mmCIF file of C-alpha atoms in Angstrom:
data_model
loop_
_atom_site.group_PDB
_atom_site.id
_atom_site.type_symbol
_atom_site.label_atom_id
_atom_site.label_comp_id
_atom_site.label_asym_id
_atom_site.label_seq_id
_atom_site.Cartn_x
_atom_site.Cartn_y
_atom_site.Cartn_z
ATOM 1 C CA LYS A 5 11.894 3.360 22.108
ATOM 2 C CA SER A 6 11.114 5.937 19.370
ATOM 3 C CA VAL A 7 10.251 5.291 15.792
ATOM 4 C CA ASP A 8 11.925 8.290 13.957
ATOM 5 C CA ILE A 9 11.291 6.871 10.391
ATOM 6 C CA LEU A 10 9.404 4.246 8.632
ATOM 7 C CA ILE A 11 10.173 3.370 5.030
ATOM 8 C CA ASN A 12 7.819 1.046 3.338
ATOM 9 C CA ASN A 13 9.534 -0.437 0.489
ATOM 10 C CA ALA A 14 8.410 -4.190 0.385
ATOM 11 C CA GLY A 15 6.813 -5.209 -2.948
ATOM 12 C CA VAL A 16 6.353 -7.658 -5.747
ATOM 13 C CA MET A 17 5.832 -6.912 -9.382
ATOM 14 C CA ARG A 18 3.781 -8.738 -11.995
ATOM 15 C CA CYS A 19 3.805 -12.056 -10.161
ATOM 16 C CA PRO A 20 1.394 -14.825 -10.942
ATOM 17 C CA GLU A 21 -2.122 -14.750 -9.784
ATOM 18 C CA GLY A 22 -2.265 -15.706 -6.064
ATOM 19 C CA LYS A 23 -3.490 -14.742 -2.757
ATOM 20 C CA THR A 24 -1.941 -13.795 0.451
ATOM 21 C CA GLU A 25 -2.638 -15.812 3.718
ATOM 22 C CA ASP A 26 -5.682 -13.470 4.286
ATOM 23 C CA GLY A 27 -7.224 -14.037 1.016
ATOM 24 C CA PHE A 28 -6.177 -10.750 -0.855
ATOM 25 C CA ASP A 29 -4.654 -10.350 -4.151
ATOM 26 C CA MET A 30 -0.645 -11.136 -3.507
ATOM 27 C CA GLN A 31 0.116 -7.749 -5.206
ATOM 28 C CA LEU A 32 -2.302 -5.687 -3.354
ATOM 29 C CA GLY A 33 -1.430 -7.506 -0.179
ATOM 30 C CA VAL A 34 2.340 -7.173 -0.347
ATOM 31 C CA ASN A 35 2.392 -3.735 -2.014
ATOM 32 C CA HIS A 36 -0.310 -1.931 -0.189
ATOM 33 C CA LEU A 37 -1.957 -3.555 2.556
ATOM 34 C CA GLY A 38 1.127 -4.619 4.594
ATOM 35 C CA HIS A 39 2.310 -1.076 4.327
ATOM 36 C CA PHE A 40 -0.939 0.166 5.344
ATOM 37 C CA LEU A 41 -1.366 -2.172 8.396
ATOM 38 C CA LEU A 42 2.202 -1.427 9.560
ATOM 39 C CA THR A 43 1.768 2.146 9.348
ATOM 40 C CA ASN A 44 -1.198 2.233 11.213
ATOM 41 C CA LEU A 45 0.153 -0.158 13.724
ATOM 42 C CA LEU A 46 3.116 2.239 14.403
ATOM 43 C CA LEU A 47 1.208 5.577 14.159
ATOM 44 C CA GLU A 48 1.012 6.304 17.740
ATOM 45 C CA LYS A 49 4.687 5.639 18.182
ATOM 46 C CA LEU A 50 5.476 7.663 15.207
ATOM 47 C CA ARG A 51 3.235 10.613 16.645
ATOM 48 C CA ASP A 52 5.233 10.196 19.999
ATOM 49 C CA SER A 53 8.591 10.199 18.323
ATOM 50 C CA ALA A 54 7.793 13.612 16.435
ATOM 51 C CA PRO A 55 9.224 14.806 14.254
ATOM 52 C CA SER A 56 9.194 11.338 12.555
ATOM 53 C CA ARG A 57 8.680 10.616 8.943
ATOM 54 C CA VAL A 58 6.826 7.891 6.853
ATOM 55 C CA ILE A 59 8.090 7.046 3.475
ATOM 56 C CA ASN A 60 5.892 4.915 1.120
ATOM 57 C CA LEU A 61 7.683 3.959 -2.028
ATOM 58 C CA ALA A 62 5.347 3.784 -5.202
ATOM 59 C CA SER A 63 5.794 3.698 -8.882
ATOM 60 C CA LEU A 64 5.069 5.659 -11.928
ATOM 61 C CA ALA A 65 2.779 2.675 -12.703
ATOM 62 C CA HIS A 66 0.124 4.370 -10.338
ATOM 63 C CA ILE A 67 -0.602 6.855 -13.133
ATOM 64 C CA VAL A 68 -2.509 4.006 -15.273
ATOM 65 C CA GLY A 69 -3.835 2.405 -12.155
ATOM 66 C CA LYS A 70 -7.592 1.774 -11.422
ATOM 67 C CA ILE A 71 -8.893 0.591 -8.369
ATOM 68 C CA ASP A 72 -12.080 -1.512 -8.689
ATOM 69 C CA PHE A 73 -13.353 -1.437 -5.087
ATOM 70 C CA ASP A 74 -16.042 -4.081 -6.027
ATOM 71 C CA ASP A 75 -13.440 -6.566 -7.248
ATOM 72 C CA LEU A 76 -10.030 -5.931 -5.480
ATOM 73 C CA ASN A 77 -8.941 -9.423 -5.447
ATOM 74 C CA TRP A 78 -9.635 -10.242 -9.135
ATOM 75 C CA GLU A 79 -12.561 -12.498 -8.328
ATOM 76 C CA ARG A 80 -14.908 -11.476 -11.098
ATOM 77 C CA LYS A 81 -12.912 -10.458 -13.845
ATOM 78 C CA LYS A 82 -9.880 -11.994 -15.481
ATOM 79 C CA PHE A 83 -6.581 -11.567 -13.694
ATOM 80 C CA ASP A 84 -4.291 -8.888 -15.215
ATOM 81 C CA THR A 85 -0.805 -8.998 -13.506
ATOM 82 C CA LYS A 86 0.160 -5.605 -14.998
ATOM 83 C CA GLN A 87 -3.150 -3.966 -13.745
ATOM 84 C CA ALA A 88 -2.977 -5.728 -10.241
ATOM 85 C CA TYR A 89 0.544 -4.146 -10.082
ATOM 86 C CA CYS A 90 -0.813 -0.593 -11.050
ATOM 87 C CA GLN A 91 -3.761 -0.955 -8.646
ATOM 88 C CA SER A 92 -1.388 -1.565 -5.595
ATOM 89 C CA LYS A 93 0.959 1.327 -6.667
ATOM 90 C CA LEU A 94 -2.008 3.724 -6.748
ATOM 91 C CA ALA A 95 -3.380 2.531 -3.352
ATOM 92 C CA ASN A 96 0.013 3.546 -2.196
ATOM 93 C CA VAL A 97 -0.286 7.146 -3.704
ATOM 94 C CA LEU A 98 -3.908 7.554 -2.441
ATOM 95 C CA PHE A 99 -2.908 6.286 1.076
ATOM 96 C CA THR A 100 0.050 8.480 1.299
ATOM 97 C CA ARG A 101 -1.908 11.582 0.341
ATOM 98 C CA GLU A 102 -4.683 10.824 2.817
ATOM 99 C CA LEU A 103 -2.104 10.124 5.755
ATOM 100 C CA ALA A 104 -0.292 13.415 5.078
ATOM 101 C CA LYS A 105 -3.603 15.268 5.130
ATOM 102 C CA ARG A 106 -4.638 13.540 8.523
ATOM 103 C CA LEU A 107 -1.386 14.114 10.168
ATOM 104 C CA GLU A 108 -0.964 17.676 8.977
ATOM 105 C CA GLY A 109 -0.343 20.263 11.585
#
């Protein structure tokens, strides 16, 4: 079977502080890490199905997002639901740009 198009659109917005089953911040887990994992699991199938497409939905909120790689899960600082959302959307944009570079040509 082929995978012609993958649309990563799952998301939560400004939800209360919580963790995924794997211990990640809920918004980062749902909005970004799930997309990242699914895309990477399907990458070989997508390549074999060329010309295929990956579409990652993000948000203009990425503009004010900051990724704190030392505290992705809000364990050292006070949880901010808005910033957690913005962080997850910035991660989407950065992932999309890097994926495009790696798959180019």
